[in-house]
Amino acid sequence: MDLHTIMSRVHSTFPASGGREQIINVVVQLEKAAASLTGDIRRLESSIDSTLQGKTREAFIDRIRQLEKKRQKIEEKISVLKGTVN
């Protein structure tokens, strides 16, 4: 089930506002999560310096990439959810 189908069901379930308040609350929570991940990413990036080499450095870089992908997915969901309440 894709996000548009879910949002369609949410809108049909709630009163005339279409669950607008609930959707806005979810968007706010997702925005906070994205901001937190951005902070985590920046801290990890700053902790990698020239003294880290080999597998340790690669592990940090891999973790940063994973966090960035997660943040991007959250940003995509935020955009879709915002589109449903406008």
PDB file of C-alpha atoms in Angstrom:
ATOM      1  CA  MET A   1       0.000   0.000   0.000  1.00  0.00           C
ATOM      2  CA  ASP A   2       1.504   3.323  -1.007  1.00  0.00           C
ATOM      3  CA  LEU A   3       1.387   6.559   0.949  1.00  0.00           C
ATOM      4  CA  HIS A   4      -1.262   8.125  -1.298  1.00  0.00           C
ATOM      5  CA  THR A   5      -3.645   5.219  -0.650  1.00  0.00           C
ATOM      6  CA  ILE A   6      -3.051   5.496   3.079  1.00  0.00           C
ATOM      7  CA  MET A   7      -3.672   9.248   3.032  1.00  0.00           C
ATOM      8  CA  SER A   8      -6.850   8.755   1.017  1.00  0.00           C
ATOM      9  CA  ARG A   9      -8.112   6.397   3.707  1.00  0.00           C
ATOM     10  CA  VAL A  10      -7.103   8.835   6.445  1.00  0.00           C
ATOM     11  CA  HIS A  11      -9.043  11.629   4.740  1.00  0.00           C
ATOM     12  CA  SER A  12     -12.130   9.458   4.357  1.00  0.00           C
ATOM     13  CA  THR A  13     -11.958   8.261   7.981  1.00  0.00           C
ATOM     14  CA  PHE A  14     -11.726  11.602   9.742  1.00  0.00           C
ATOM     15  CA  PRO A  15     -14.307  14.415   9.802  1.00  0.00           C
ATOM     16  CA  ALA A  16     -14.476  17.296   7.336  1.00  0.00           C
ATOM     17  CA  SER A  17     -10.925  18.391   8.120  1.00  0.00           C
ATOM     18  CA  GLY A  18      -9.748  15.107   6.624  1.00  0.00           C
ATOM     19  CA  GLY A  19      -7.471  14.462   9.579  1.00  0.00           C
ATOM     20  CA  ARG A  20      -5.595  17.663   8.835  1.00  0.00           C
ATOM     21  CA  GLU A  21      -4.539  18.198  12.462  1.00  0.00           C
ATOM     22  CA  GLN A  22      -3.273  14.640  12.784  1.00  0.00           C
ATOM     23  CA  ILE A  23      -1.343  14.905   9.523  1.00  0.00           C
ATOM     24  CA  ILE A  24       0.225  18.202  10.575  1.00  0.00           C
ATOM     25  CA  ASN A  25       1.296  16.615  13.878  1.00  0.00           C
ATOM     26  CA  VAL A  26       2.946  13.745  11.997  1.00  0.00           C
ATOM     27  CA  VAL A  27       4.689  16.207   9.671  1.00  0.00           C
ATOM     28  CA  VAL A  28       6.057  18.120  12.665  1.00  0.00           C
ATOM     29  CA  GLN A  29       7.352  14.889  14.220  1.00  0.00           C
ATOM     30  CA  LEU A  30       8.981  13.864  10.932  1.00  0.00           C
ATOM     31  CA  GLU A  31      10.590  17.288  10.571  1.00  0.00           C
ATOM     32  CA  LYS A  32      12.062  16.949  14.066  1.00  0.00           C
ATOM     33  CA  ALA A  33      13.375  13.477  13.198  1.00  0.00           C
ATOM     34  CA  ALA A  34      14.954  14.801   9.990  1.00  0.00           C
ATOM     35  CA  ALA A  35      16.584  17.683  11.872  1.00  0.00           C
ATOM     36  CA  SER A  36      17.922  15.273  14.479  1.00  0.00           C
ATOM     37  CA  LEU A  37      19.362  13.024  11.778  1.00  0.00           C
ATOM     38  CA  THR A  38      20.964  16.015  10.106  1.00  0.00           C
ATOM     39  CA  GLY A  39      22.628  16.841  13.424  1.00  0.00           C
ATOM     40  CA  ASP A  40      23.802  13.242  13.828  1.00  0.00           C
ATOM     41  CA  ILE A  41      25.237  13.284  10.321  1.00  0.00           C
ATOM     42  CA  ARG A  42      27.126  16.533  10.951  1.00  0.00           C
ATOM     43  CA  ARG A  43      28.554  15.213  14.240  1.00  0.00           C
ATOM     44  CA  LEU A  44      29.715  12.004  12.578  1.00  0.00           C
ATOM     45  CA  GLU A  45      31.291  13.916   9.725  1.00  0.00           C
ATOM     46  CA  SER A  46      33.180  16.161  12.126  1.00  0.00           C
ATOM     47  CA  SER A  47      34.410  13.160  14.120  1.00  0.00           C
ATOM     48  CA  ILE A  48      36.073  11.662  11.060  1.00  0.00           C
ATOM     49  CA  ASP A  49      39.466  13.244  10.750  1.00  0.00           C
ATOM     50  CA  SER A  50      42.721  12.368   9.092  1.00  0.00           C
ATOM     51  CA  THR A  51      43.741  10.039  11.932  1.00  0.00           C
ATOM     52  CA  LEU A  52      40.946   7.584  11.132  1.00  0.00           C
ATOM     53  CA  GLN A  53      42.054   5.152   8.500  1.00  0.00           C
ATOM     54  CA  GLY A  54      41.106   1.823   7.018  1.00  0.00           C
ATOM     55  CA  LYS A  55      38.049  -0.072   8.211  1.00  0.00           C
ATOM     56  CA  THR A  56      37.204   2.335  11.032  1.00  0.00           C
ATOM     57  CA  ARG A  57      37.047   5.285   8.665  1.00  0.00           C
ATOM     58  CA  GLU A  58      35.023   3.299   6.121  1.00  0.00           C
ATOM     59  CA  ALA A  59      32.597   2.199   8.852  1.00  0.00           C
ATOM     60  CA  PHE A  60      31.997   5.825   9.823  1.00  0.00           C
ATOM     61  CA  ILE A  61      31.475   6.824   6.207  1.00  0.00           C
ATOM     62  CA  ASP A  62      29.029   3.930   5.667  1.00  0.00           C
ATOM     63  CA  ARG A  63      27.061   4.964   8.753  1.00  0.00           C
ATOM     64  CA  ILE A  64      26.881   8.540   7.501  1.00  0.00           C
ATOM     65  CA  ARG A  65      25.537   7.320   4.162  1.00  0.00           C
ATOM     66  CA  GLN A  66      22.891   5.211   5.920  1.00  0.00           C
ATOM     67  CA  LEU A  67      21.774   8.165   8.022  1.00  0.00           C
ATOM     68  CA  GLU A  68      21.636  10.418   4.973  1.00  0.00           C
ATOM     69  CA  LYS A  69      19.428   7.915   3.107  1.00  0.00           C
ATOM     70  CA  LYS A  70      17.122   7.685   6.119  1.00  0.00           C
ATOM     71  CA  ARG A  71      16.920  11.484   6.314  1.00  0.00           C
ATOM     72  CA  GLN A  72      16.100  11.706   2.605  1.00  0.00           C
ATOM     73  CA  LYS A  73      13.273   9.180   2.979  1.00  0.00           C
ATOM     74  CA  ILE A  74      11.836  11.189   5.860  1.00  0.00           C
ATOM     75  CA  GLU A  75      12.052  14.375   3.769  1.00  0.00           C
ATOM     76  CA  GLU A  76      10.172  12.627   0.938  1.00  0.00           C
ATOM     77  CA  LYS A  77       7.416  11.547   3.340  1.00  0.00           C
ATOM     78  CA  ILE A  78       7.177  15.078   4.712  1.00  0.00           C
ATOM     79  CA  SER A  79       6.671  16.446   1.195  1.00  0.00           C
ATOM     80  CA  VAL A  80       3.947  13.923   0.415  1.00  0.00           C
ATOM     81  CA  LEU A  81       2.153  14.538   3.717  1.00  0.00           C
ATOM     82  CA  LYS A  82       2.321  18.312   3.308  1.00  0.00           C
ATOM     83  CA  GLY A  83       0.815  17.904  -0.147  1.00  0.00           C
ATOM     84  CA  THR A  84      -2.198  16.122   1.313  1.00  0.00           C
ATOM     85  CA  VAL A  85      -3.127  18.983   3.647  1.00  0.00           C
ATOM     86  CA  ASN A  86      -2.675  21.884   1.225  1.00  0.00           C
TER      87      ASN A  86
END
